[in-house]
Coordinates of C-alpha atoms and ligand atoms in Angstrom, one line a residue:
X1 CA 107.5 66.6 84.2
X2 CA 108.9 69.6 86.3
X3 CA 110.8 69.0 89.6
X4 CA 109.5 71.4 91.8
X5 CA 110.5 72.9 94.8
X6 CA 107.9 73.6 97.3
X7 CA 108.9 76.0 100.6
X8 CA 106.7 75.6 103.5
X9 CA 104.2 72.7 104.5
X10 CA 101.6 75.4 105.2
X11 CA 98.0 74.8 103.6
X12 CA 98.5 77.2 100.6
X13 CA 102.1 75.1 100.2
X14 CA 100.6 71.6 100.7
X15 CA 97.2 72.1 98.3
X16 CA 99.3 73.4 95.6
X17 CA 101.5 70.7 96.1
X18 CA 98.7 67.9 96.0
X19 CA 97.4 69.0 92.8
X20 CA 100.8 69.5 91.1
X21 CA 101.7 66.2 91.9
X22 CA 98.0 65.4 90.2
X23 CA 99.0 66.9 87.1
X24 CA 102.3 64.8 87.0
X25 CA 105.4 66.4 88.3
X26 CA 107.6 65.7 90.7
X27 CA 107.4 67.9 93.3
X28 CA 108.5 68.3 97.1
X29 CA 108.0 70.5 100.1
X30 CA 110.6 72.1 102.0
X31 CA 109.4 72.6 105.7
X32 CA 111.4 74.7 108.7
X33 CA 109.4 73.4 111.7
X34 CA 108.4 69.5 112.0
X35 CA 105.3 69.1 111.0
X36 CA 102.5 70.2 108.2
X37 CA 99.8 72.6 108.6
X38 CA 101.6 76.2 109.1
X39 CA 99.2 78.0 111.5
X40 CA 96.9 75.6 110.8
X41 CA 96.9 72.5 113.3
X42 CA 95.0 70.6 116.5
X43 CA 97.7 70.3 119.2
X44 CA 96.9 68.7 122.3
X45 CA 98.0 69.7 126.0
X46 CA 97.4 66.5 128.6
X47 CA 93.2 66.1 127.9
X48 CA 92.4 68.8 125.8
X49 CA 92.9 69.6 122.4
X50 CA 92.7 73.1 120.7
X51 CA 92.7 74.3 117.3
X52 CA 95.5 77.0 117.5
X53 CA 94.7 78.2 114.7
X54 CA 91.5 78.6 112.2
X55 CA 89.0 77.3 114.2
X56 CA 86.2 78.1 111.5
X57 CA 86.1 77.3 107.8
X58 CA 84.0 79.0 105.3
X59 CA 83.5 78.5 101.9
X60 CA 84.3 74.5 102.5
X61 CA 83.9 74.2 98.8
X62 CA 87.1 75.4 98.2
X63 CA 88.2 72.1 99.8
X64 CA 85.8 69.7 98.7
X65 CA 86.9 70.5 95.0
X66 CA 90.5 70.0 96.5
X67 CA 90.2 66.4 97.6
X68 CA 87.5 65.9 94.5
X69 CA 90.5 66.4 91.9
X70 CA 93.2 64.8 93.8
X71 CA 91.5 61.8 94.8
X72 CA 88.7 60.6 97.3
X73 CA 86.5 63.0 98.2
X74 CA 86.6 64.8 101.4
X75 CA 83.7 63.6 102.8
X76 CA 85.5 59.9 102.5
X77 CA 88.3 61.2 104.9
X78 CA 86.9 64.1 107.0
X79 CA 84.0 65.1 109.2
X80 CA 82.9 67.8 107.9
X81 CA 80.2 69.3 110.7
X82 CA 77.4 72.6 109.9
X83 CA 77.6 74.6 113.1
X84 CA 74.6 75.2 114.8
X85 CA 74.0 78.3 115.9
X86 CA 76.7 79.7 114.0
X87 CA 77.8 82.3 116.3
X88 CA 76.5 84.4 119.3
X89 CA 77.2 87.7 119.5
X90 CA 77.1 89.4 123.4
X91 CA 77.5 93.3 123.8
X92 CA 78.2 95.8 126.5
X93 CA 74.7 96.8 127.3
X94 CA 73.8 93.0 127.9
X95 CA 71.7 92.4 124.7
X96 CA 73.0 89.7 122.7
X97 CA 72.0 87.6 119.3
X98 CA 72.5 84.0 117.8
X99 CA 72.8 83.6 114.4
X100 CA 71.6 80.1 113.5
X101 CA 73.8 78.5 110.2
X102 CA 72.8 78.4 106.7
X103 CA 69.9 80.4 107.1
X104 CA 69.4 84.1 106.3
X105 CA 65.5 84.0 106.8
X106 CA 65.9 82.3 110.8
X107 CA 69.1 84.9 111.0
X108 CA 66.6 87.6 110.6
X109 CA 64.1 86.0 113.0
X110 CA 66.8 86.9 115.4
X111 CA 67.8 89.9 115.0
X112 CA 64.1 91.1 115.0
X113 CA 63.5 89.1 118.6
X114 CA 67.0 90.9 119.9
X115 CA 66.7 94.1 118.4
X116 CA 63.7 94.8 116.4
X117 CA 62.0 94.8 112.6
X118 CA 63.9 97.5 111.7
X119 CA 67.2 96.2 112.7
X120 CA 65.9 92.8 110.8
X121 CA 65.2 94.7 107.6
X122 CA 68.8 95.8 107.3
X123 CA 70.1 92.7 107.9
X124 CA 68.7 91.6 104.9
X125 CA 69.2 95.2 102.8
X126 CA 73.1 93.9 104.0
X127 CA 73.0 90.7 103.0
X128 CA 71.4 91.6 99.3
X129 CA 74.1 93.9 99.2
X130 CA 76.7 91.8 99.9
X131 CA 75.4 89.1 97.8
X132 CA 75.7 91.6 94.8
X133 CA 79.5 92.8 96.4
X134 CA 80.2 89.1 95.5
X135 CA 79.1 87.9 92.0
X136 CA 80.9 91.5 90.7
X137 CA 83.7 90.7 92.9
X138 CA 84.5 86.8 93.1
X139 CA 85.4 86.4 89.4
X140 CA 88.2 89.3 88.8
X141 CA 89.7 89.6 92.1
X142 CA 89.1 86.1 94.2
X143 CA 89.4 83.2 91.2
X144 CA 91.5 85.0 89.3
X145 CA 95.6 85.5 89.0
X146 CA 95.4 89.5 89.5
X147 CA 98.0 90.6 87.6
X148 CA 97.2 94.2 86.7
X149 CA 94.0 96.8 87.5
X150 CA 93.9 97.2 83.1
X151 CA 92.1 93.8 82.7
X152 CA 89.7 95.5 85.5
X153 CA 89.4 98.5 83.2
X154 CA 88.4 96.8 80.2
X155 CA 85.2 94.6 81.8
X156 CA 82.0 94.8 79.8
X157 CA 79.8 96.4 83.0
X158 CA 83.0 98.6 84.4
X159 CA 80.8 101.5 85.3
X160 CA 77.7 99.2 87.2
X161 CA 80.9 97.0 89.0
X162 CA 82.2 99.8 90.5
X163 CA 79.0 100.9 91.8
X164 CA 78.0 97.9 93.1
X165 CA 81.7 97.2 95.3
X166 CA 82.4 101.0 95.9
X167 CA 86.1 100.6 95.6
X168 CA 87.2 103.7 97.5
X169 CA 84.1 103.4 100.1
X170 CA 85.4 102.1 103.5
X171 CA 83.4 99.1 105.2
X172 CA 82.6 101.4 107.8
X173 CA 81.5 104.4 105.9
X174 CA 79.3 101.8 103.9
X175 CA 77.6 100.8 106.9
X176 CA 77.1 104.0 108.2
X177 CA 75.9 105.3 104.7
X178 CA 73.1 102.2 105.3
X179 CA 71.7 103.4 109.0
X180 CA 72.5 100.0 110.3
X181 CA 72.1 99.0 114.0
X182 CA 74.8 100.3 116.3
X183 CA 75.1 96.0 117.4
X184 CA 74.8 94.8 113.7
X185 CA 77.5 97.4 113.0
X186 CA 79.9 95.6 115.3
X187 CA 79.2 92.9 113.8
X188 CA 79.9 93.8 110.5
X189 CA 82.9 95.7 111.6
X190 CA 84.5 92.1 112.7
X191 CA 84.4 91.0 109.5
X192 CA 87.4 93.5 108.7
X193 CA 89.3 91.5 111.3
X194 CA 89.0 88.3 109.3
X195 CA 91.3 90.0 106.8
X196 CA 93.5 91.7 109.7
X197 CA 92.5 95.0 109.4
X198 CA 90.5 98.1 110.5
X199 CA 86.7 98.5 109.5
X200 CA 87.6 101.9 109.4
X201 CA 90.1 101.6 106.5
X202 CA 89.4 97.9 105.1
X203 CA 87.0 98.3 101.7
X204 CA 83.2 98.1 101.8
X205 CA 84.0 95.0 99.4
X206 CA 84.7 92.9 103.0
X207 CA 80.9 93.2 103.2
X208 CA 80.8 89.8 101.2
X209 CA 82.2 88.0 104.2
X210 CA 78.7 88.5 105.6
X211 CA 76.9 86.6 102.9
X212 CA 79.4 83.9 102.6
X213 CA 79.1 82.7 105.8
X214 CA 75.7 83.2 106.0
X215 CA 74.7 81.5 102.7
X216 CA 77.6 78.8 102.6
X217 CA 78.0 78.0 106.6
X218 CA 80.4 78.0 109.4
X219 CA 81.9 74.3 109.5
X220 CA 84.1 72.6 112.0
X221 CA 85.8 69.4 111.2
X222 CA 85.5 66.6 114.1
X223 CA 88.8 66.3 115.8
X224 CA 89.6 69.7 114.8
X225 CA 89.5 72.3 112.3
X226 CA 93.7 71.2 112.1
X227 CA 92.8 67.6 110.6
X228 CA 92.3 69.7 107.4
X229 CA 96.3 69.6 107.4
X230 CA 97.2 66.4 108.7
X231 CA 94.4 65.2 105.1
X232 CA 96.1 67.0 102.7
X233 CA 99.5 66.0 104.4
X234 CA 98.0 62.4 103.4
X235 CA 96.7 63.6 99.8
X236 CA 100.2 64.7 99.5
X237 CA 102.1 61.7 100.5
X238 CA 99.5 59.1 98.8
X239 CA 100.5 61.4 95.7
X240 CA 103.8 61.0 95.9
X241 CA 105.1 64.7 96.8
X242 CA 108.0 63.9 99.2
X243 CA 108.2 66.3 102.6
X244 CA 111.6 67.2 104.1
X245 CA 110.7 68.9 108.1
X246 CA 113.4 71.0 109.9
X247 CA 114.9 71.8 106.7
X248 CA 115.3 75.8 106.6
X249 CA 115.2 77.0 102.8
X250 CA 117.9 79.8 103.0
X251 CA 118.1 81.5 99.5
X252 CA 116.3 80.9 95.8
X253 CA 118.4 80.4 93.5
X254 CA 118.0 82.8 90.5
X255 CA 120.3 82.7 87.3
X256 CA 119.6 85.3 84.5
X257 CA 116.1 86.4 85.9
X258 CA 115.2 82.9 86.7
X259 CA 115.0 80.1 89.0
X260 CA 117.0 77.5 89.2
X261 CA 116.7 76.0 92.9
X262 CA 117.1 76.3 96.8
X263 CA 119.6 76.9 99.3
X264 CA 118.9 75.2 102.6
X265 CA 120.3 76.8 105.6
X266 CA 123.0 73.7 106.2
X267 CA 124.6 74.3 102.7
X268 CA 123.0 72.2 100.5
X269 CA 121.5 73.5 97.0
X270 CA 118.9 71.7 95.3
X271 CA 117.9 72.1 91.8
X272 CA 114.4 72.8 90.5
X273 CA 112.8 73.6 87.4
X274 CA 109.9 75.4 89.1
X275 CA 109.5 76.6 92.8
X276 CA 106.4 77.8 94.9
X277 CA 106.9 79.5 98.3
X278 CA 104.7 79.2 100.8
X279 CA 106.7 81.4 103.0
X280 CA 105.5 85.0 103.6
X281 CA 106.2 87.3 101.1
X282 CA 107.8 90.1 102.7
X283 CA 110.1 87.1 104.0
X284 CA 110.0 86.1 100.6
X285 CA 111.2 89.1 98.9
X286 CA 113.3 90.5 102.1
X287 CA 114.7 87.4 102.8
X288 CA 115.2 84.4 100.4
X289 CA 116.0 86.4 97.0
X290 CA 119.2 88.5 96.8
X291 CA 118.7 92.3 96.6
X292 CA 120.8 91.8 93.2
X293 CA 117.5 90.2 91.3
X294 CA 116.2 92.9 89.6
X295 CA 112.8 91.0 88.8
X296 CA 112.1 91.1 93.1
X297 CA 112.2 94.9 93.4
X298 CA 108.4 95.6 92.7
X299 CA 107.2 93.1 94.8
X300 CA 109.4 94.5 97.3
X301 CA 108.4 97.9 96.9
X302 CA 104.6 96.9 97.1
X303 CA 104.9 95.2 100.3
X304 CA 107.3 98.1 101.8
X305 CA 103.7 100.3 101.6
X306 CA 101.1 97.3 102.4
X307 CA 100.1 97.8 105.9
X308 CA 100.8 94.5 108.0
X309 CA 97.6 92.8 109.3
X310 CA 96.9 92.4 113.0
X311 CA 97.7 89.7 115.0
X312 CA 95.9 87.9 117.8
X313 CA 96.7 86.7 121.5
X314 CA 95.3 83.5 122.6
X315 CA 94.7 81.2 125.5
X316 CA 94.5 77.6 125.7
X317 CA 91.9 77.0 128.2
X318 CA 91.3 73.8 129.7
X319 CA 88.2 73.7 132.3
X320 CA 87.1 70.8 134.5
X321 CA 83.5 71.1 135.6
X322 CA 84.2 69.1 138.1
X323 CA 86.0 72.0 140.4
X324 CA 83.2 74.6 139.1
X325 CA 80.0 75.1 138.2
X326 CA 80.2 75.0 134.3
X327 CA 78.6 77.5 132.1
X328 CA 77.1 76.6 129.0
X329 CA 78.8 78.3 125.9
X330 CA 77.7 77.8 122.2
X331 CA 80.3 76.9 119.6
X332 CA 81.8 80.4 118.2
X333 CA 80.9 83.2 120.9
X334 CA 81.9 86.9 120.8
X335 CA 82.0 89.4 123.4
X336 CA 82.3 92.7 121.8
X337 CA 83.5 95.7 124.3
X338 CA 81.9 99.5 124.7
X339 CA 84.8 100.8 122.5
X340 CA 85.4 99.1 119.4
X341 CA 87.4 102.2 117.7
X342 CA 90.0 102.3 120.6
X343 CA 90.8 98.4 119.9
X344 CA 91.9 99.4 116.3
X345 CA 93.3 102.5 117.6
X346 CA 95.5 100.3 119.9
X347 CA 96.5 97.7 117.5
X348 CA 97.1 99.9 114.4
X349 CA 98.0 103.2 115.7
X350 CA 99.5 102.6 119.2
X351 CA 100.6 99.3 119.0
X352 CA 99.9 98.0 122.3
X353 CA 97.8 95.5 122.9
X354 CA 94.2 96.1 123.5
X355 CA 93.3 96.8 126.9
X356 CA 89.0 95.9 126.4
X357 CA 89.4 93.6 123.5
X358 CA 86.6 92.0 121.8
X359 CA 87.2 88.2 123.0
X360 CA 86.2 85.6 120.9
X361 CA 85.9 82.0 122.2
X362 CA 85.6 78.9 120.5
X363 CA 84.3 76.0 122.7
X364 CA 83.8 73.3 120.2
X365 CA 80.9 70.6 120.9
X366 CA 83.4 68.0 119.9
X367 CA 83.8 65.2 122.6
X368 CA 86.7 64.1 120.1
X369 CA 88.6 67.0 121.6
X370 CA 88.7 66.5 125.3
X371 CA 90.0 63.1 127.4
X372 CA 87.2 63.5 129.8
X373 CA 83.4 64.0 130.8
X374 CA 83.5 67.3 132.5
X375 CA 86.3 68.6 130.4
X376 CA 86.0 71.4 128.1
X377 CA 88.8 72.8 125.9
X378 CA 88.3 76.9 124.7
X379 CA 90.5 78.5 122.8
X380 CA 90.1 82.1 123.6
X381 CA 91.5 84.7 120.7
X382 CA 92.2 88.8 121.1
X383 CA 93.1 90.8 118.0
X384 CA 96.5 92.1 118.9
X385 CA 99.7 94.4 117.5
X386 CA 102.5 92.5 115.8
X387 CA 105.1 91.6 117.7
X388 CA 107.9 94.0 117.1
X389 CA 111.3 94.5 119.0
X390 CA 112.0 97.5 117.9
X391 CA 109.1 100.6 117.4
X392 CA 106.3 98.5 118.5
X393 CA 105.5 95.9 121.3
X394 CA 107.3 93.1 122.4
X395 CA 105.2 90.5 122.8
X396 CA 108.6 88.1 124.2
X397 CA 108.3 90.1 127.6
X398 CA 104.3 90.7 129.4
X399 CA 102.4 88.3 128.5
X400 CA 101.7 86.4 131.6
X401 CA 100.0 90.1 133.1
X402 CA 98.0 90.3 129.8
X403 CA 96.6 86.6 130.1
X404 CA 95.5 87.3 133.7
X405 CA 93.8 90.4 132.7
X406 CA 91.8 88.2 130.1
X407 CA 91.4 85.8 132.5
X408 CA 89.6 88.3 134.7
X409 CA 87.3 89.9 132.2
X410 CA 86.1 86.2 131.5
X411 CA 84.7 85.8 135.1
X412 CA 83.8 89.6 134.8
X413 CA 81.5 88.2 131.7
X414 CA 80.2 85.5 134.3
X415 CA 82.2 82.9 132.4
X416 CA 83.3 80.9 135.9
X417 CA 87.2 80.6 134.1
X418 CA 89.4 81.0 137.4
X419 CA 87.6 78.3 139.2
X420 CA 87.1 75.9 136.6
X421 CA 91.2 76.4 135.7
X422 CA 92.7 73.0 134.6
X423 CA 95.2 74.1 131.6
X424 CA 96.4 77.5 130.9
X425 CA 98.7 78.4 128.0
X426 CA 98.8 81.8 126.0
X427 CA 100.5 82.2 122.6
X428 CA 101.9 85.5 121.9
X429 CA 102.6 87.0 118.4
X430 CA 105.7 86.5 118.9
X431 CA 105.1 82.6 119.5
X432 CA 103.4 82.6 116.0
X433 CA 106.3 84.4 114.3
X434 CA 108.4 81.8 115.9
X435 CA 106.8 78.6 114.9
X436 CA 104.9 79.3 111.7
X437 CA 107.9 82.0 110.0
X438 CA 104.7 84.6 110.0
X439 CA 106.6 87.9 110.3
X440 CA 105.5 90.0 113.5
X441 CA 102.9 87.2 113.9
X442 CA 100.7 88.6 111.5
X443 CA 97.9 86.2 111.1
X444 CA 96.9 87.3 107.1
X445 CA 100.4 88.6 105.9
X446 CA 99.2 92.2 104.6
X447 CA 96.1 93.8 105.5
X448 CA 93.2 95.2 103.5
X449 CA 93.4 98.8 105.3
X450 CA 93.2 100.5 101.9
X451 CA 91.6 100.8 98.5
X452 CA 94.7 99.3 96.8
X453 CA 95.6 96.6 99.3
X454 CA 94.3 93.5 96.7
X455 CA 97.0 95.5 94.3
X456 CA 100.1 95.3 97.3
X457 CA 99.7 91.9 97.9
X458 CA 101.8 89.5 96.4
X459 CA 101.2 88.3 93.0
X460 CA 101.1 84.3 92.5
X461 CA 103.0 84.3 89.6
X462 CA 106.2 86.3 90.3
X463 CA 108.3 88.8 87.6
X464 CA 110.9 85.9 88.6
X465 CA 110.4 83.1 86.1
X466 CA 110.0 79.7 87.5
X467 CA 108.5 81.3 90.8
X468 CA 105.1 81.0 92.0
X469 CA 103.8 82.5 94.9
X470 CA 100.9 80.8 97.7
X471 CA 99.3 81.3 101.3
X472 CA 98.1 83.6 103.1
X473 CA 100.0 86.7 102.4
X474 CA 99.9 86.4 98.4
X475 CA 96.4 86.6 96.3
X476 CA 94.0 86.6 97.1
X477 CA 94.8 86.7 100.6
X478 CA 94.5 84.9 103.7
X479 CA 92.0 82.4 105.7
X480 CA 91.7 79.0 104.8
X481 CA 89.2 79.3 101.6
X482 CA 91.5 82.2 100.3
X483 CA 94.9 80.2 100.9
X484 CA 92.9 76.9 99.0
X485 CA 92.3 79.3 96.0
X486 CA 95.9 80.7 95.3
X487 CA 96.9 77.3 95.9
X488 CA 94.2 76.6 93.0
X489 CA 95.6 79.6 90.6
X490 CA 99.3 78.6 91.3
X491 CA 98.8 74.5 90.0
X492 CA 96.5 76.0 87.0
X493 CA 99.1 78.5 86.2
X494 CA 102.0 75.9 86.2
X495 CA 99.7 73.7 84.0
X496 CA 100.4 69.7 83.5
X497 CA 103.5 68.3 83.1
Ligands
FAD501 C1 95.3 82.3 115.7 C2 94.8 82.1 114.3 C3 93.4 82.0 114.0 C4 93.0 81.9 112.7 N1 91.6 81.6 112.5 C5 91.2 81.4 111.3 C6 89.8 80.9 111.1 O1 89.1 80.7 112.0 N2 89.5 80.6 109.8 C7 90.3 80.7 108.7 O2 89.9 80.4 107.6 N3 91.6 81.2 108.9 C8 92.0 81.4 110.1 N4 93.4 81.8 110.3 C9 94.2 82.0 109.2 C10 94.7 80.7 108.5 O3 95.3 79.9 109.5 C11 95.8 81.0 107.5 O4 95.4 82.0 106.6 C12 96.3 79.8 106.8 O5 96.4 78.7 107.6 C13 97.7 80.2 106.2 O6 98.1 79.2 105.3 P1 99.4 79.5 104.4 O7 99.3 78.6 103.2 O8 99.6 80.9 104.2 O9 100.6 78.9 105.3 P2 101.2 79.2 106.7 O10 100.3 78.6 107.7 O11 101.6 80.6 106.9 O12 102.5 78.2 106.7 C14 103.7 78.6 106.0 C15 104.6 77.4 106.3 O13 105.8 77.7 105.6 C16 107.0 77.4 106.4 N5 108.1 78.2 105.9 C17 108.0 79.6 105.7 N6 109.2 80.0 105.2 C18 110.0 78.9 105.1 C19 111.4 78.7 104.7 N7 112.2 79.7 104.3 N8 111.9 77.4 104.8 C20 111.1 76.3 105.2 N9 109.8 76.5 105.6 C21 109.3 77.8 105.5 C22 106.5 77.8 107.8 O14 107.3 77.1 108.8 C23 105.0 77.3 107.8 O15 104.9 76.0 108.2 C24 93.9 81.9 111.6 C25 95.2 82.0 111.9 C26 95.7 82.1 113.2 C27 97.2 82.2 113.5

C-alpha cells in the first residue's frame, strides 16, 4: 500500500483519488479553497442556484464507469438527465436551428428545415467524418498515457490515420476544404472553444467533438451539473481517502530525482510514497518543484511554448417573471455575433475582451435549482482573455461596465433581462484564477491552437519519479470527460497496492 499525496480536490484530483483508494492505498487530498469540485460546483445565491462551472457533460460514460468500479453505480446516486433539444443555435441574420439530443437523423431534419438539403447533407458528410476522426484518434491520443509521437510512428495503418485526422489541417481550413454552411461553420468553429482555443489554429481533429455530442448526448445532472463533485467527494470519503481544505501545498518534495512528500504553506512537510497533482501544470512546474530538479525542465520548457487557453466571463442571472414578461429559453442556447474572427482576434491576439461576443446561456429546466415559481436562474458565459496584470487585461479593474454591456445585448436579443433583474453577479477571470488556482483563469490549462499542442501538454506520468500528473491542463486535456480519463490513466499507471 502507497501513501499518497493528492494536491487539489478538483475532479481530475478526486476521481483519481476514488479509484486509488479502490485499489488499496492510502491516499489523501490536499485542498487550498474549502470545498471539492475545482471549477466544477452548484453554488447558490438567495433562490437561485447556478452551475459556475461545466454546465454540460458529454461522454457521461467516462463517469458511469467511475462510480461502476468504485462502488454503486451512478445512476444509484445521481440524476443523470438527456437534454432535450440539445442546444439552439441563433445568428445575426435572425435564422436560427435546434438540434434535438441523441439523434443525428432528427439533427439533420433541422438543419434542412433552417437552412436547406444541402446544408443537411454536410451535416451528415461532417459527422461521418468526424466519426472516422474518432475511432483513429480515441485510442493513441485520448485513452492512452502519451508519452512520445514514436509509438504514433510505429501504428500498423500510419499512413491511412494520418489521412483520416489531418494532423497539420486546422479545424477551420477543414471546414472550409468541405463547402459547409456559413451557420454550420460557426457552429463547428465553437467546438474549438470547448478546448480554449481558436478554430483558426486548433486541429481539424476537434471535429470529433461534433459526433460525440451528437451520438453520446448532452446531459445535465438534477441539482446541477456540480453534484458530480459533491458524489465523488462522497465516493472518496466512503473510500476512505481523507480531505484536508484550506491547506496550501507549497513545495514537492524531491530527493535524488524523486518524490518524497509535500510542503504545506504553514510549514508542515508530509511524507508520501507517491503524489498526484491536480494543480495546473504550469503552477506545477513554475511553482511547486524547485528550479534545481533537473527531471522538471522539459515539462517546463513544453508549457513555456503551449499557448494558454481562453477564459470566459460569466453572469449569474437571477430573473423573476413576476416583474417581467418572461421569455421562454431552451436549455443550452447560443447567440453567435456577425464577426466570429474578431472574437478570437480579441482574445488571442489583442487580449481584450470581446466587445460582440458569442453569448451562451444555460437556463436549466431544473425546478431543483430555483426557490420559487417564476424564478429562473441563467448562467450566461463569454469567451474571454486571461486575466493578466501585466501585458494583457486586468480583469480585477472593469468588469461592472463589461456586465452591463452584456446585459444590454441580452435585451438587444429580445431576452427581457433588465426588467426581469432579481440577482446579478459576474465572475471575472481573475475570480477563477483566484478561487480554483487556474492561472490567468484559463478554463482548459493549455490550448489546442497548434498541431503539437496534445505534445505540450503535461504528461501524466512525470520524468519526476513518484509524480503523477491529472486535470484539466495535463492529458488529455480539459472538460469533464477528458479530466475523468487522465484521472483513469493516472490510477492505472500507479497500479494496485
Ligand atoms: C466557466 C466554466 C465553464 C465550463 N464549462 C464546461 C462544460 O460545460 N463542460 C465541461 O465538460 N467542462 C467545462 N468546464 C471545464 C471543467 O470545469 C474543467 O475541465 C474541470 O472541472 C477541471 O478539473 P480539474 O481536475 O482539472 O481540476 P480543477 O477544477 O482545475 O481544480 C483543481 C483544484 O486543485 C486545487 N489546487 C491547485 N493547486 C493547489 C495547491 N498547490 N494546493 C492545494 N490545492 C491546490 C485548486 O484549489 C482546485 O480546487 C468549464 C469550466 C469553467 C471554469
Amino acid at each position: 500500500m502507497a501513501k499518497i499525496a493528492v494536491i487539489g480536490a478538483g475532479i481530475g484530483g478526486m476521481s483519481a483519488a476514488a479509484r486509488l483508494a479502490k485499489s488499496g492505498h492510502n491516499v489523501t487530498i490536499y485542498e487550498n479553497s474549502d470545498r471539492a469540485g475545482g471549477k466544477c460546483r452548484t453554488e447558490w445565491f438567495g433562490d437561485y442556484g447556478f452551475d459556475t462551472g461545466p454546465s454540460l457533460l458529454t461522454l457521461p460514460a467516462v463517469y458511469r464507469d467511475l462510480f461502476l468500479k468504485t462502488g454503486k453505480r451512478i445512476e444509484h446516486i445521481l440524476e443523470l438527465e438527456p437534454v432535450d433539444p440539445a442546444f439552439t443555435y441563433n445568428f445575426s441574420d435572425g435564422k436560427s436551428v435546434t438540434f434535438p439530443n441523441l439523434s443525428n437523423p432528427n439533427t439533420y431534419i433541422e438543419i434542412e428545415k433552417s437552412f436547406g438539403r444541402a446544408a443537411s447533407d454536410q451535416w451528415k458528410a461532417l459527422i461521418t467524418k468526424s466519426e472516422r476522426m474518432w475511432e483513429v484518434s480515441r485510442e493513441p491520443f485520448v485513452e492512452s498515457e502519451l508519452t512520445s509521437i514514436w509509438p504514433l510512428l510505429k501504428r500498423k495503418n500510419l499512413i491511412r490515420d494520418i489521412k483520416e485526422i489531418s494532423p497539420f489541417t486546422s479545424l477551420r481550413k477543414l471546414t472550409k476544404q468541405m463547402k459547409i454552411d456559413p451557420h454550420l461553420q460557426m457552429i463547428v468553429d465553437r467546438y474549438a472553444t470547448y478546448a480554449g482555443s481558436d478554430p483558426r489554429s486548433a486541429p481539424a481533429v476537434l471535429l470529433t467533438i461534433a459526433f460525440i455530442e451528437s451520438t453520446f448526448g448532452a446531459w445535465h445532472i438534477k441539482g446541477g451539473v456540480g453534484q458530480l463533485a459533491v458524489a465523488i467527494e462522497q465516493r472518496c470519503v466512503d473510500l476512505g481517502v481523507k480531505f484536508e481544505f484550506n491547506t496550501l501545498v507549497s513545495q514537492i518534495l524531491v530527493t535524488n530525482n524523486k518524490v518524497s512528500g509535500i510542503k504545506i504553506a504553514d510549514g508542515r512537510q508530509i511524507e508520501a510514497d507517491l503524489i498526484v497533482s491536480n494543480s495546473d501544470a504550469e503552477y506545477l512546474y513554475n511553482k511547486l518543484i524547485e528550479p534545481k530538479v533537473t527531471a522538471a525542465r522539459g515539462e517546463r520548457r513544453k508549457l513555456k511554448y503551449a499557448i494558454k487557453s481562453l477564459a470566459g466571463f460569466s453572469l449569474l442571472i437571477g430573473l423573476d417573471n413576476s416583474k417581467g414578461a418572461e421569455v421562454k429559453l431552451n436549455h443550452h442556447n447560443v447567440y453567435f455575433p456577425k464577426d466570429y474572427d474578431a472574437e478570437f482576434d480579441q482574445i488571442f491576439s489583442k487580449k481584450v475582451p470581446v466587445s460582440d461576443p458569442t453569448i451562451y446561456i444555460c437556463a436549466p429546466k431544473d425546478e431543483s435549482m430555483v426557490n420559487g415559481a417564476n424564478k429562473e436562474s441563467w448562467f450566461v458565459l463569454v469567451n474571454a482573455p486571461r486575466h493578466q496584470i501585466s501585458g494583457g487585461w486586468d480583469w480585477s479593474k472593469n468588469s461592472d461596465q463589461y456586465a452591463k454591456e452584456i446585459i444590454n445585448k441580452l435585451d438587444q436579443l429580445g431576452l427581457n433581462v433588465s426588467a426581469r433583474l432579481d440577482f446579478l453577479k459576474a465572475r471575472t477571470p481573475a475570480d477563477l484564477e483566484n478561487y480554483a488556482m487556474a492561472p490567468g483563469g484559463s478554463i482548459y490549462g493549455t490550448s489546442s491552437n497548434s498541431a503539437a499542442s496534445a505534445f505540450l501538454r503535461a504528461r501524466n506520468r512525470s520524468k519526476i519519479l513518484g509524480l503523477f500528473c491529472v486535470g484539466g491542463s495535463t492529458h488529455p486535456g480539459g472538460g469533464l470527460p477528458l479530466v475523468g480519463i487522465s484521472a483513469e490513466i493516472v490510477a492505472n499507471a500507479i497500479g494496485k497496492a
